[in-house]
Coordinates of C-alpha atoms in Angstrom, one line a residue:
X7 CA -25.3 -33.2 18.5
X8 CA -26.2 -32.1 15.0
X9 CA -26.3 -28.5 16.3
X10 CA -22.6 -28.7 17.4
X11 CA -21.5 -30.2 14.1
X12 CA -23.4 -27.5 12.2
X13 CA -21.8 -24.7 14.3
X14 CA -18.3 -26.2 13.8
X15 CA -18.9 -26.5 10.1
X16 CA -20.0 -22.9 9.8
X17 CA -17.0 -21.7 11.9
X18 CA -14.7 -23.7 9.8
X19 CA -16.1 -22.3 6.5
X20 CA -15.9 -18.8 7.8
X21 CA -12.3 -19.3 8.9
X22 CA -11.3 -20.8 5.6
X23 CA -12.9 -18.0 3.7
X24 CA -11.1 -15.4 5.8
X25 CA -7.8 -17.2 5.4
X26 CA -8.2 -17.3 1.6
X27 CA -9.1 -13.6 1.4
X28 CA -6.1 -12.6 3.6
X29 CA -3.8 -14.7 1.4
X30 CA -5.1 -13.0 -1.8
X31 CA -4.7 -9.6 -0.2
X32 CA -1.1 -10.4 0.9
X33 CA -0.2 -11.6 -2.6
X34 CA -1.7 -8.6 -4.4
X35 CA 0.8 -5.8 -5.0
X36 CA 0.0 -2.6 -6.7
X37 CA 1.0 -2.0 -10.3
X38 CA 4.0 0.3 -9.6
X39 CA 4.4 1.3 -13.2
X40 CA 0.8 2.4 -13.4
X41 CA 1.0 4.2 -10.0
X42 CA 4.2 6.0 -11.0
X43 CA 2.8 7.1 -14.3
X44 CA -0.3 8.5 -12.6
X45 CA 1.8 10.5 -10.1
X46 CA 4.5 11.7 -12.5
X47 CA 2.2 14.4 -14.0
X48 CA 4.9 16.1 -16.1
X49 CA 6.3 12.8 -17.3
X50 CA 9.9 13.7 -16.5
X51 CA 10.7 10.3 -14.9
X52 CA 10.5 11.3 -11.3
X53 CA 7.8 12.5 -8.8
X54 CA 8.2 15.9 -7.2
X55 CA 6.7 16.8 -3.9
X56 CA 4.2 19.0 -5.7
X57 CA 3.2 16.2 -8.0
X58 CA 2.8 13.9 -4.9
X59 CA 0.6 16.5 -3.3
X60 CA -1.8 16.7 -6.2
X61 CA -5.2 18.3 -5.6
X62 CA -7.0 14.9 -5.6
X63 CA -4.6 13.5 -2.9
X64 CA -4.9 16.7 -0.8
X65 CA -8.6 15.9 -0.4
X66 CA -7.9 12.3 0.8
X67 CA -4.8 12.9 3.0
X68 CA -3.7 15.9 5.1
X69 CA -0.8 17.8 3.4
X70 CA 1.5 17.2 6.4
X71 CA 1.0 13.5 6.1
X72 CA 1.7 13.6 2.4
X73 CA 5.0 15.5 3.0
X74 CA 6.0 13.0 5.7
X75 CA 5.2 10.1 3.3
X76 CA 7.1 11.7 0.5
X77 CA 10.2 12.2 2.7
X78 CA 10.1 8.4 3.6
X79 CA 9.9 7.5 -0.1
X80 CA 12.7 9.9 -1.2
X81 CA 15.5 7.6 -0.1
X82 CA 18.4 9.6 -1.5
X83 CA 16.8 12.9 -0.3
X84 CA 17.1 14.7 -3.6
X85 CA 13.6 16.0 -3.6
X86 CA 12.4 13.6 -6.2
X87 CA 11.0 10.0 -6.0
X88 CA 12.0 7.6 -8.7
X89 CA 9.9 4.5 -9.7
X90 CA 12.4 2.3 -7.8
X91 CA 12.1 4.5 -4.6
X92 CA 8.3 4.3 -4.9
X93 CA 8.3 0.5 -5.0
X94 CA 11.0 0.1 -2.3
X95 CA 9.3 2.6 0.0
X96 CA 6.0 0.8 -0.4
X97 CA 7.5 -2.6 0.4
X98 CA 9.3 -1.2 3.4
X99 CA 6.1 0.3 4.8
X100 CA 4.3 -3.0 4.1
X101 CA 6.9 -5.0 6.0
X102 CA 6.9 -2.5 8.9
X103 CA 3.2 -2.8 9.2
X104 CA 3.3 -6.6 8.9
X105 CA 6.0 -6.7 11.7
X106 CA 3.9 -4.5 14.0
X107 CA 0.9 -6.9 13.5
X108 CA 2.9 -10.1 14.0

């Protein structure tokens, strides 16, 4: 009987720890100002496709994927991404991913 209670306690603790970690991850949003400043290399107030495809990012993500992501972020299709478009695009992508999972 003690073995069953011990197992249930361990399972409960693991479940609670997982729940808390998921809640913290869901609440945490990136610092859009910091992200935007990092991507806006020439500091002109918008991110160009070339800035978005910086050398560091090319090593992490295929260029075709970066171009596709940039197109999704560029809501007004003017070839530049503003800070607002960056944040809005990130939130839309997060919601889309969340809806697919749920």
